[in-house]
Tab-separated table of C-alpha atoms in Angstrom:
chain	number	residue	atom	x	y	z
O	238	MET	CA	0.000	0.000	0.000
O	239	LYS	CA	1.336	3.444	-0.931
O	240	LEU	CA	0.558	6.923	0.385
O	241	LEU	CA	1.752	10.068	-1.381
O	242	LEU	CA	1.530	13.303	0.611
O	243	ALA	CA	2.046	16.486	-1.366
O	244	ASN	CA	2.153	20.256	-0.992
O	245	PRO	CA	1.526	21.480	-4.556
O	246	MET	CA	3.417	24.420	-5.976
O	247	PHE	CA	1.558	27.726	-6.012
O	248	LYS	CA	2.335	31.401	-6.536
O	249	GLY	CA	3.835	32.865	-3.375
O	250	ALA	CA	4.735	29.501	-1.847
O	251	LEU	CA	7.056	29.901	1.112
O	252	GLY	CA	10.338	28.042	1.145
O	253	ILE	CA	9.448	25.976	4.188
O	254	PRO	CA	8.002	22.474	4.539
O	255	SER	CA	4.348	21.988	5.430
O	256	PHE	CA	4.899	20.426	8.839
O	257	GLY	CA	1.520	18.696	8.842
O	258	LEU	CA	2.468	16.393	5.974
O	259	GLY	CA	5.708	15.367	7.650
O	260	PHE	CA	4.016	14.559	10.943
O	261	ILE	CA	1.254	12.590	9.199
O	262	GLY	CA	3.762	10.712	7.050
O	263	THR	CA	5.877	9.820	10.065
O	264	TYR	CA	2.851	8.686	12.083
O	265	VAL	CA	1.587	6.428	9.268
O	266	LYS	CA	5.076	4.942	8.781
O	267	GLU	CA	5.431	4.173	12.471
O	268	HIS	CA	1.975	2.603	12.849
O	269	SER	CA	1.543	0.670	9.602
O	270	ASP	CA	3.425	-1.052	6.811
O	271	CYS	CA	2.272	1.569	4.306
O	272	GLU	CA	4.952	3.037	2.038
O	273	VAL	CA	5.016	6.832	2.431
O	274	GLU	CA	6.459	9.595	0.271
O	275	VAL	CA	6.269	13.327	0.977
O	276	VAL	CA	6.663	15.875	-1.813
O	277	GLU	CA	7.166	19.578	-1.155
O	278	GLN	CA	6.857	20.578	-4.785
O	279	SER	CA	8.170	24.148	-4.644
O	280	MET	CA	11.143	23.144	-2.483
O	281	GLN	CA	11.888	20.047	-4.533
O	282	GLY	CA	11.513	21.923	-7.800
O	283	ILE	CA	9.676	19.169	-9.669
O	284	SER	CA	7.037	19.812	-12.326
O	285	THR	CA	3.344	19.151	-11.823
O	286	GLU	CA	3.583	16.485	-14.537
O	287	ALA	CA	6.307	14.719	-12.546
O	288	LEU	CA	4.162	14.914	-9.419
O	289	ILE	CA	1.197	13.383	-11.276
O	290	GLU	CA	3.476	10.607	-12.513
O	291	LYS	CA	4.390	9.834	-8.904
O	292	ALA	CA	0.668	9.510	-8.150
O	293	LEU	CA	0.032	6.950	-10.889
O	294	ASN	CA	0.953	3.990	-8.692
O	295	VAL	CA	-0.264	5.072	-5.261
O	296	ASP	CA	-3.372	4.001	-3.381
O	297	TYR	CA	-3.839	7.269	-1.499
O	298	LEU	CA	-2.985	10.889	-2.227
O	299	GLY	CA	-3.081	13.423	0.602
O	300	LEU	CA	-2.933	17.121	-0.308
O	301	ILE	CA	-2.459	20.028	2.074
O	302	CYS	CA	-4.591	23.007	1.096
O	303	TYR	CA	-3.895	26.627	1.974
O	304	THR	CA	-6.224	29.429	0.942
O	305	GLU	CA	-3.552	30.663	-1.467
O	306	SER	CA	-3.028	27.204	-3.009
O	307	ARG	CA	-6.629	26.037	-3.278
O	308	PHE	CA	-6.933	26.272	-7.069
O	309	GLU	CA	-3.671	24.382	-7.644
O	310	VAL	CA	-4.688	21.734	-5.096
O	311	PHE	CA	-8.090	21.096	-6.643
O	312	ASP	CA	-6.712	21.087	-10.183
O	313	LEU	CA	-4.007	18.602	-9.204
O	314	ALA	CA	-6.614	16.372	-7.535
O	315	ARG	CA	-8.705	16.409	-10.715
O	316	ARG	CA	-5.757	15.500	-12.911
O	317	VAL	CA	-4.611	12.697	-10.616
O	318	LYS	CA	-8.100	11.181	-10.423
O	319	THR	CA	-8.272	11.216	-14.230
O	320	ALA	CA	-4.866	9.529	-14.519
O	321	ASN	CA	-5.382	7.097	-11.619
O	322	PRO	CA	-9.135	6.607	-10.980
O	323	SER	CA	-8.561	4.062	-8.198
O	324	CYS	CA	-6.494	6.508	-6.132
O	325	LEU	CA	-8.381	7.795	-3.090
O	326	ILE	CA	-7.753	11.516	-2.676
O	327	MET	CA	-7.969	13.391	0.611
O	328	VAL	CA	-7.391	17.074	1.388
O	329	GLY	CA	-6.627	18.731	4.687
O	330	GLY	CA	-5.253	21.959	6.115
O	331	ALA	CA	-6.560	25.193	7.599
O	332	HIS	CA	-8.453	26.244	4.473
O	333	VAL	CA	-10.733	23.190	4.362
O	334	GLN	CA	-11.692	23.131	8.036
O	335	THR	CA	-15.127	24.735	7.623
O	336	LEU	CA	-15.504	24.349	3.853
O	337	ASP	CA	-15.499	20.548	3.882
O	338	ARG	CA	-19.053	20.024	2.649
O	339	GLU	CA	-18.722	22.620	-0.114
O	340	ILE	CA	-15.447	21.072	-1.287
O	341	LEU	CA	-17.025	17.657	-1.742
O	342	LEU	CA	-20.040	19.246	-3.463
O	343	HIS	CA	-17.878	21.185	-5.912
O	344	TYR	CA	-15.210	18.562	-6.559
O	345	PRO	CA	-16.462	14.991	-7.119
O	346	PHE	CA	-12.883	13.802	-7.681
O	347	ILE	CA	-12.012	14.453	-4.016
O	348	ASP	CA	-12.974	11.531	-1.783
O	349	TYR	CA	-12.310	12.777	1.760
O	350	VAL	CA	-11.767	15.978	3.697
O	351	VAL	CA	-9.636	15.548	6.816
O	352	ARG	CA	-10.460	18.142	9.452
O	353	MET	CA	-8.126	19.396	12.191
O	354	GLU	CA	-5.223	17.091	13.071
O	355	GLY	CA	-4.668	14.412	10.472
O	356	GLU	CA	-2.349	11.805	11.977
O	357	GLU	CA	-4.940	9.454	13.452
O	358	THR	CA	-7.596	10.155	10.819
O	359	VAL	CA	-5.321	9.346	7.867
O	360	LEU	CA	-3.987	6.222	9.601
O	361	GLU	CA	-7.507	4.921	10.205
O	362	ILE	CA	-8.446	5.526	6.552
O	363	ILE	CA	-5.417	3.524	5.402
O	364	GLN	CA	-6.074	0.758	7.920
O	365	GLY	CA	-9.546	0.329	6.462
O	366	ARG	CA	-11.621	1.348	9.457
O	367	PRO	CA	-15.276	1.909	8.473
O	368	LEU	CA	-15.570	5.508	7.329
O	369	LYS	CA	-18.566	6.219	9.554
O	370	GLU	CA	-16.384	5.441	12.590
O	371	ILE	CA	-13.521	7.819	11.724
O	372	SER	CA	-13.702	11.064	13.690
O	373	GLY	CA	-12.638	14.265	11.969
O	374	LEU	CA	-13.620	13.002	8.510
O	375	THR	CA	-16.070	14.356	5.930
O	376	TRP	CA	-16.915	11.868	3.188
O	377	ARG	CA	-19.503	10.655	0.689
O	378	CYS	CA	-22.043	7.938	1.347
O	379	GLY	CA	-23.737	7.479	-1.998
O	380	THR	CA	-25.113	10.877	-2.939
O	381	ASP	CA	-24.988	12.134	0.638
O	382	ILE	CA	-22.135	14.021	2.271
O	383	VAL	CA	-21.458	12.850	5.814
O	384	ARG	CA	-19.657	14.998	8.364
O	385	ASN	CA	-18.444	12.789	11.201
O	386	PRO	CA	-17.942	14.283	14.682
O	387	ASP	CA	-14.768	16.263	15.287
O	388	ARG	CA	-11.731	14.373	16.441
O	389	PRO	CA	-10.445	15.446	19.878
O	390	ALA	CA	-7.033	17.084	19.772
O	391	ILE	CA	-4.091	14.805	20.519
O	392	ALA	CA	-3.522	15.516	24.198
O	393	ASP	CA	0.182	14.706	24.335
O	394	ILE	CA	2.097	15.787	21.246
O	395	ASN	CA	5.288	14.291	22.685
O	396	CYS	CA	4.087	11.047	21.100
O	397	LEU	CA	4.447	12.642	17.652
O	398	ARG	CA	7.645	12.783	15.686
O	399	TYR	CA	8.828	14.424	12.471
O	400	ASP	CA	10.995	12.106	10.408
O	401	TYR	CA	13.189	14.507	8.440
O	402	SER	CA	14.382	11.655	6.239
O	403	LEU	CA	11.051	12.033	4.409
O	404	ILE	CA	12.133	15.439	3.115
O	405	ARG	CA	15.849	15.558	3.907
O	406	HIS	CA	16.963	15.975	0.299
O	407	GLN	CA	14.424	18.794	-0.095
O	408	ILE	CA	15.730	20.835	2.850
O	409	ALA	CA	19.424	19.935	2.751
O	410	ASP	CA	20.345	23.484	1.668
O	411	TRP	CA	17.449	25.260	3.361
O	412	LYS	CA	18.148	28.812	4.596
O	413	ASP	CA	16.326	31.424	6.646
O	414	TYR	CA	16.978	34.652	4.735
O	415	GLU	CA	15.441	36.937	7.363
O	416	ILE	CA	18.283	36.408	9.829
O	417	PRO	CA	21.666	38.192	9.826
O	418	VAL	CA	23.875	37.362	6.845
O	419	ARG	CA	26.588	36.096	9.205
O	420	MET	CA	24.206	33.364	10.456
O	421	GLN	CA	23.079	32.179	7.036
O	422	GLY	CA	26.124	29.972	6.658
O	423	LEU	CA	25.024	27.777	9.567
O	424	ASN	CA	23.491	24.391	8.815
O	425	ALA	CA	19.828	25.262	9.340
O	426	LEU	CA	16.759	23.215	10.188
O	427	PRO	CA	13.074	24.282	10.281
O	428	ALA	CA	11.192	22.838	13.254
O	429	ILE	CA	8.061	23.109	15.360
O	430	ALA	CA	7.610	22.320	19.050
O	431	SER	CA	3.969	23.144	19.813
O	432	ARG	CA	0.499	23.238	18.312
O	433	GLY	CA	-2.192	25.856	18.509
O	434	CYS	CA	-2.524	29.288	20.049
O	435	PRO	CA	-4.630	30.357	23.032
O	436	TYR	CA	-5.238	33.855	21.662
O	437	GLN	CA	-8.140	34.846	19.420
O	438	CYS	CA	-6.956	37.503	16.986
O	439	LYS	CA	-9.767	38.282	14.575
O	440	PHE	CA	-7.666	37.901	11.435
O	441	CYS	CA	-6.252	34.466	12.315
O	442	ALA	CA	-7.717	30.947	12.145
O	443	SER	CA	-5.102	29.244	14.318
O	444	ASN	CA	-7.129	29.130	17.533
O	445	ARG	CA	-10.168	27.655	15.799
O	446	HIS	CA	-8.194	25.296	13.577
O	447	TRP	CA	-6.502	23.632	16.544
O	448	GLY	CA	-9.716	23.260	18.513
O	449	HIS	CA	-9.031	26.214	20.846
O	450	SER	CA	-6.121	24.306	22.355
O	451	TYR	CA	-2.436	24.947	22.930
O	452	ARG	CA	-0.117	21.990	23.428
O	453	TYR	CA	3.644	21.747	23.544
O	454	MET	CA	6.537	19.348	23.837
O	455	THR	CA	8.124	18.932	27.227
O	456	PRO	CA	11.492	20.664	27.653
O	457	GLU	CA	13.158	17.255	28.070
O	458	ASN	CA	11.738	15.911	24.821
O	459	LEU	CA	12.559	19.054	22.857
O	460	VAL	CA	16.152	19.175	24.086
O	461	ALA	CA	16.610	15.482	23.272
O	462	LEU	CA	15.372	16.167	19.742
O	463	ILE	CA	17.801	19.066	19.353
O	464	GLU	CA	20.683	16.857	20.467
O	465	GLY	CA	19.655	14.318	17.848
O	466	TRP	CA	19.450	16.962	15.107
O	467	ILE	CA	22.916	18.245	15.960
O	468	GLU	CA	24.381	14.742	15.918
O	469	ARG	CA	22.537	13.549	12.806
O	470	TYR	CA	22.513	16.649	10.623
O	471	GLY	CA	25.198	18.893	12.101
O	472	THR	CA	22.530	21.499	12.808
O	473	GLY	CA	23.841	24.892	13.882
O	474	TYR	CA	20.656	26.956	13.607
O	475	ILE	CA	16.988	26.095	14.208
O	476	ARG	CA	14.057	28.173	13.020
O	477	PHE	CA	11.037	27.308	15.165
O	478	TYR	CA	7.798	27.958	13.258
O	479	ASP	CA	5.489	27.677	16.250
O	480	ALA	CA	2.614	30.148	16.167
O	481	LEU	CA	3.532	30.805	19.792
O	482	PHE	CA	6.773	29.389	21.155
O	483	VAL	CA	6.402	30.922	24.620
O	484	GLY	CA	2.942	29.819	25.672
O	485	ASN	CA	4.085	28.545	29.054
O	486	GLU	CA	6.919	30.538	30.596
O	487	SER	CA	7.994	27.958	33.181
O	488	ARG	CA	8.401	25.423	30.355
O	489	ILE	CA	10.663	27.837	28.454
O	490	LEU	CA	12.782	28.526	31.509
O	491	SER	CA	13.261	24.782	31.997
O	492	PHE	CA	14.136	24.438	28.307
O	493	CYS	CA	16.825	27.117	28.633
O	494	ASP	CA	18.208	25.505	31.800
O	495	LEU	CA	18.483	22.114	30.084
O	496	LEU	CA	20.317	23.568	27.082
O	497	GLU	CA	22.897	25.059	29.426
O	498	GLN	CA	23.153	22.018	31.687
O	499	ARG	CA	23.865	19.772	28.692
O	500	ASN	CA	26.234	22.333	27.186
O	501	ILE	CA	24.285	22.430	23.916
O	502	LYS	CA	25.568	25.184	21.661
O	503	ILE	CA	22.871	26.053	19.156
O	504	SER	CA	21.542	29.267	17.617
O	505	PHE	CA	17.798	29.482	17.183
O	506	ARG	CA	14.895	31.753	16.307
O	507	VAL	CA	11.431	31.800	17.844
O	508	ASP	CA	8.254	33.889	17.563
O	509	VAL	CA	6.997	35.384	20.823
O	510	ARG	CA	4.295	37.782	21.946
O	511	ILE	CA	4.702	41.351	22.990
O	512	GLY	CA	4.554	41.368	26.784
O	513	THR	CA	6.627	38.207	27.257
O	514	SER	CA	8.398	38.536	30.616
O	515	LYS	CA	11.844	40.083	30.683
O	516	ASN	CA	13.197	37.089	32.568
O	517	VAL	CA	12.138	34.706	29.774
O	518	LEU	CA	13.528	37.003	27.078
O	519	ARG	CA	16.821	37.252	28.947
O	520	ARG	CA	17.111	33.495	29.524
O	521	LEU	CA	16.320	32.705	25.877
O	522	ARG	CA	19.101	35.034	24.801
O	523	GLU	CA	21.553	33.411	27.210
O	524	ALA	CA	20.604	29.929	25.982
O	525	GLY	CA	21.336	30.657	22.310
O	526	CYS	CA	18.306	32.440	20.883
O	527	GLU	CA	19.603	35.176	18.588
O	528	VAL	CA	16.496	36.071	16.598
O	529	LEU	CA	12.990	36.950	17.767
O	530	GLY	CA	9.884	37.389	15.625
O	531	PHE	CA	6.946	39.470	16.831
O	532	GLY	CA	3.459	39.616	15.361
O	533	ILE	CA	2.851	43.342	15.809
O	534	GLU	CA	0.203	43.861	13.101
O	535	SER	CA	-0.469	47.543	13.901
O	536	GLY	CA	1.032	50.522	15.697
O	537	SER	CA	-2.370	51.981	16.484
O	538	ASP	CA	-3.987	51.194	19.824
O	539	ARG	CA	-7.397	51.609	18.211
O	540	ILE	CA	-6.665	48.984	15.563
O	541	LEU	CA	-4.918	46.642	18.005
O	542	LYS	CA	-8.136	46.631	19.994
O	543	ARG	CA	-10.240	46.201	16.842
O	544	ILE	CA	-8.334	43.059	15.826
O	545	ASN	CA	-8.391	41.705	19.399
O	546	LYS	CA	-4.594	41.539	19.539
O	547	GLY	CA	-4.453	41.965	23.313
O	548	ILE	CA	-1.426	44.302	23.323
O	549	THR	CA	-0.829	48.060	23.293
O	550	ARG	CA	1.625	50.342	21.543
O	551	ALA	CA	3.287	51.139	24.844
O	552	GLN	CA	3.879	47.424	25.436
O	553	ILE	CA	5.297	47.080	21.925
O	554	GLU	CA	7.819	49.834	22.477
O	555	GLU	CA	8.797	48.534	25.913
O	556	THR	CA	9.283	44.904	24.823
O	557	ILE	CA	11.155	45.767	21.617
O	558	GLY	CA	13.373	48.238	23.449
O	559	PHE	CA	14.319	45.598	25.997
O	560	CYS	CA	15.078	43.050	23.268
O	561	ARG	CA	17.272	45.545	21.429
O	562	ASP	CA	19.233	46.076	24.645
O	563	LEU	CA	19.742	42.300	24.880
O	564	GLY	CA	21.242	42.253	21.403
O	565	TYR	CA	18.517	40.313	19.605
O	566	TRP	CA	18.006	40.500	15.858
O	567	ILE	CA	14.334	41.498	15.807
O	568	ILE	CA	11.802	40.762	13.073
O	569	GLY	CA	8.375	42.369	13.003
O	570	PHE	CA	5.244	41.224	11.197
O	571	PHE	CA	2.695	43.877	10.241
O	572	MET	CA	-0.485	44.266	8.200
O	573	VAL	CA	-1.916	47.197	6.273
O	574	SER	CA	-5.566	47.814	5.287
O	575	LEU	CA	-7.065	46.178	8.354
O	576	PRO	CA	-10.803	46.726	8.946
O	577	ASP	CA	-11.630	50.334	9.928
O	578	GLU	CA	-7.984	51.375	9.528
O	579	THR	CA	-7.315	54.993	8.544
O	580	GLU	CA	-4.261	56.625	7.013
O	581	GLU	CA	-3.336	57.904	10.464
O	582	ASP	CA	-3.420	54.343	11.818
O	583	ILE	CA	-1.195	53.073	9.001
O	584	LEU	CA	1.340	55.845	9.566
O	585	LYS	CA	1.503	54.883	13.233
O	586	THR	CA	2.333	51.340	12.118
O	587	LEU	CA	5.030	52.481	9.720
O	588	GLU	CA	6.629	54.576	12.479
O	589	LEU	CA	7.492	51.328	14.278
O	590	LEU	CA	9.606	49.915	11.437
O	591	LYS	CA	12.686	51.792	12.640
O	592	TYR	CA	12.850	49.556	15.714
O	593	PHE	CA	13.248	46.325	13.731
O	594	ASN	CA	16.180	44.706	11.942
O	595	GLU	CA	13.822	43.050	9.462
O	596	ALA	CA	10.109	43.357	8.865
O	597	ASP	CA	7.347	41.743	6.846
O	598	VAL	CA	4.538	44.152	5.993
O	599	GLN	CA	1.553	42.430	4.403
O	600	PHE	CA	-1.559	43.571	2.605
O	601	PHE	CA	-4.362	42.277	4.852
O	602	LYS	CA	-6.089	39.318	3.213
O	603	ILE	CA	-9.294	37.479	4.074
O	604	HIS	CA	-9.216	33.827	5.155
O	605	PRO	CA	-12.083	31.483	6.022
O	606	ASN	CA	-12.791	30.392	9.590
O	607	THR	CA	-11.736	33.731	11.073
O	608	ALA	CA	-13.736	36.299	13.044
O	609	PHE	CA	-13.260	38.913	10.322
O	610	TYR	CA	-14.570	36.489	7.720
O	611	ASP	CA	-17.631	35.932	9.895
O	612	GLU	CA	-18.164	39.713	10.010
O	613	LEU	CA	-18.058	39.971	6.222
O	614	LEU	CA	-20.466	37.043	5.893
O	615	ALA	CA	-22.891	38.767	8.265
O	616	LYS	CA	-22.656	42.012	6.244
O	617	GLY	CA	-23.309	40.168	3.007
O	618	GLU	CA	-19.986	41.280	1.533
O	619	ILE	CA	-18.836	37.718	0.896
O	620	THR	CA	-20.110	34.140	0.657
O	621	ASP	CA	-18.417	30.759	0.855
O	622	GLN	CA	-18.692	30.510	-2.926
O	623	VAL	CA	-15.832	32.980	-3.320
O	624	TRP	CA	-13.371	30.188	-2.548
O	625	PHE	CA	-14.558	28.172	-5.546
O	626	ASP	CA	-14.776	30.983	-8.099
O	627	THR	CA	-11.771	30.636	-10.403
O	628	THR	CA	-12.197	34.220	-11.615
O	629	GLU	CA	-11.099	35.352	-8.161
O	630	GLU	CA	-7.446	35.792	-7.311
O	631	ALA	CA	-5.842	33.179	-5.099
O	632	GLU	CA	-5.388	35.797	-2.370
O	633	LEU	CA	-8.420	37.833	-1.339
O	634	PHE	CA	-7.094	41.314	-0.648
O	635	TYR	CA	-9.157	43.512	1.627
O	636	CYS	CA	-9.501	46.598	-0.558
O	637	ARG	CA	-12.275	48.915	-1.675
O	638	GLU	CA	-12.568	47.355	-5.128
O	639	ARG	CA	-13.662	44.101	-3.512
O	640	PHE	CA	-15.237	45.063	-0.174
O	641	SER	CA	-17.439	48.082	0.453
O	642	SER	CA	-16.297	48.271	4.076
O	643	ALA	CA	-12.589	48.612	3.146
O	644	GLN	CA	-11.018	52.058	3.496
O	645	PHE	CA	-8.415	51.949	0.712
O	646	THR	CA	-8.049	50.983	-2.922
O	647	ARG	CA	-5.517	48.376	-3.895
O	648	GLU	CA	-3.197	50.972	-5.416
O	649	GLU	CA	-3.334	53.070	-2.255
O	650	VAL	CA	-2.342	50.101	-0.126
O	651	ASN	CA	0.466	49.180	-2.507
O	652	SER	CA	1.849	52.720	-2.142
O	653	PHE	CA	1.998	52.258	1.624
O	654	LEU	CA	3.718	48.901	1.127
O	655	SER	CA	6.319	50.417	-1.208
O	656	TYR	CA	7.062	53.059	1.397
O	657	ALA	CA	7.286	50.408	4.115
O	658	TYR	CA	9.800	48.202	2.307
O	659	ASN	CA	11.923	51.153	1.282
O	660	LYS	CA	11.986	52.253	4.908
O	661	ILE	CA	13.002	48.790	6.102
O	662	SER	CA	15.990	48.899	3.750
O	663	LEU	CA	16.923	52.426	4.784
O	664	CYS	CA	16.752	51.499	8.472
O	665	ASN	CA	19.057	48.524	7.890
O	666	PRO	CA	21.562	49.596	5.209
O	667	GLN	CA	24.250	47.193	6.407
O	668	LYS	CA	22.135	44.133	5.586
O	669	VAL	CA	21.272	45.533	2.152
O	670	ILE	CA	24.963	46.009	1.355
O	671	GLU	CA	25.935	42.610	2.793
O	672	THR	CA	23.198	40.940	0.750
O	673	TYR	CA	23.708	42.678	-2.603
O	674	GLY	CA	27.257	43.983	-2.439
O	675	ALA	CA	28.460	47.563	-2.072
O	676	LEU	CA	27.703	48.845	-5.576
O	677	LYS	CA	24.249	47.345	-5.989
O	678	GLY	CA	23.386	47.890	-2.333
O	679	VAL	CA	24.159	51.616	-2.466
O	680	ALA	CA	22.171	51.930	-5.694
O	681	LEU	CA	19.160	50.226	-4.120
O	682	LEU	CA	19.371	52.422	-1.036
O	683	THR	CA	19.582	55.545	-3.191
O	684	VAL	CA	16.475	54.544	-5.138
O	685	ALA	CA	14.675	53.711	-1.878
O	686	ALA	CA	15.521	57.106	-0.363
O	687	ALA	CA	14.405	58.988	-3.478
O	688	SER	CA	11.207	56.955	-3.705
O	689	ASN	CA	10.315	57.555	-0.068
O	690	MET	CA	10.737	61.314	-0.433
O	691	LEU	CA	7.814	61.055	-2.829
O	692	LEU	CA	5.851	58.476	-0.839
O	693	SER	CA	6.086	60.176	2.571
O	694	GLY	CA	2.927	62.250	2.048
O	695	SER	CA	-0.526	61.560	0.639
O	696	TRP	CA	0.046	64.011	-2.236
O	697	GLY	CA	3.275	62.279	-3.173
O	698	ARG	CA	1.679	58.826	-3.001
O	699	GLY	CA	-1.037	60.019	-5.364
O	700	LEU	CA	1.554	61.447	-7.758
O	701	GLN	CA	3.504	58.198	-7.628
O	702	ARG	CA	0.418	56.236	-8.634
O	703	ARG	CA	-0.175	58.569	-11.586
O	704	ILE	CA	3.473	58.377	-12.690
O	705	LYS	CA	3.419	54.598	-12.582
O	706	ASN	CA	0.559	54.559	-15.057
O	707	ILE	CA	2.309	56.605	-17.757
O	708	GLY	CA	3.411	54.202	-20.498
O	709	PHE	CA	7.165	53.660	-20.618
O	710	VAL	CA	7.602	55.461	-17.288
O	711	LYS	CA	5.614	52.681	-15.640
O	712	SER	CA	8.079	50.049	-16.811
O	713	ILE	CA	11.145	52.039	-15.732
O	714	TYR	CA	9.661	53.047	-12.364
O	715	ASN	CA	8.607	49.522	-11.478
O	716	ARG	CA	12.055	48.195	-12.298
O	717	LEU	CA	13.817	50.767	-10.140
O	718	SER	CA	11.455	50.853	-7.185
O	719	SER	CA	10.753	47.144	-6.838
O	720	ARG	CA	12.367	45.484	-3.858
O	721	ILE	CA	14.752	42.870	-5.229
């Protein structure tokens, strides 16, 4: 029996593995005699035709589906079912959690939707357990679509393991390009040590997707894994992709103590919340953490409250200031065009960029199974059918052209984003020069400075948008002002 698990290539795919597939693949391998292969298509660099060829001789195909990849996922499923009609195709991931019935209605070539955690559900499918007895599964019974009860979250995730041999050749040269250039030569490994998030930000589906739970590995188990990674792969840097690494501060303090007691020398990066205690931040730094990521989202207290972030601007400035004093490389994550956001709110956000070594400023996009999506459904500005309409873009940008409640047009938001990324470069010229070399780096910084002189005011942003739409000027401007 053969199981192929795949993360299809899509526009904007991140260069990281989809951890869910690796955990599912490992779990099935350890609890059955099923042959398992995991394909991260964008990382592996194989064509869709080659991926379909791999699926010709498998019994099961499992596809992870993100909102941004949904069209590629469903098209791949259709093509595989045509080429291998006996293959049973299942989809899972955050995007399908509440759209399971609609997916089976729209796509007859998909056999199952796996909701929430997939390890036990996929194993039971492969073992042949009667479908009606498999929790967390949505399936067809004749012409009916059956939604079985939810599967309880796995209480102890220490029983789960990620077998990197499933994707080792795909991540052998993996790098985290947001960290200092001096660290990018370390042998790096992406990892995850917890599941879920206890917070309920209105733009995020994490809390709902994981069943409103937050679970984590014990410090002892995590440190033992790190020792194994160092011995097996020569790992020198770990990028933890946990939605919230510090969900339990006593656990983190024990983790730091164990690293020191065992004399484990490892650099690592984690994402933490604003307001994390100074003691934890200090101990993480002492134990080898060199890079911190913060989900800031906005610099406006009004918007932070609107999105239910649970932090304030004063807390942001205090926490970031303390981390700068500790010598961390600090990465901030922000969004622009949030619901009810004004130009004044956005400018407050952009003011914060100067405090960060690296930043990711995103155009706010709508995702299913979030509180903001529920608001738009209630207003009648969107329906579930939007996710199946192939005339829509893969990413649903929250802008005035699409949503009557949005405050800005798409071009207006893109002007703010151009300003933001120019400012990030100007605040961190050393990294620009180290990345691109002196000549190209100075040229890029010069263009960024000139561009931001124009973009710093609303009049200039409007002029920039008009200039960009003048024939040959548009081509030249885009080439010079784009962030390479």
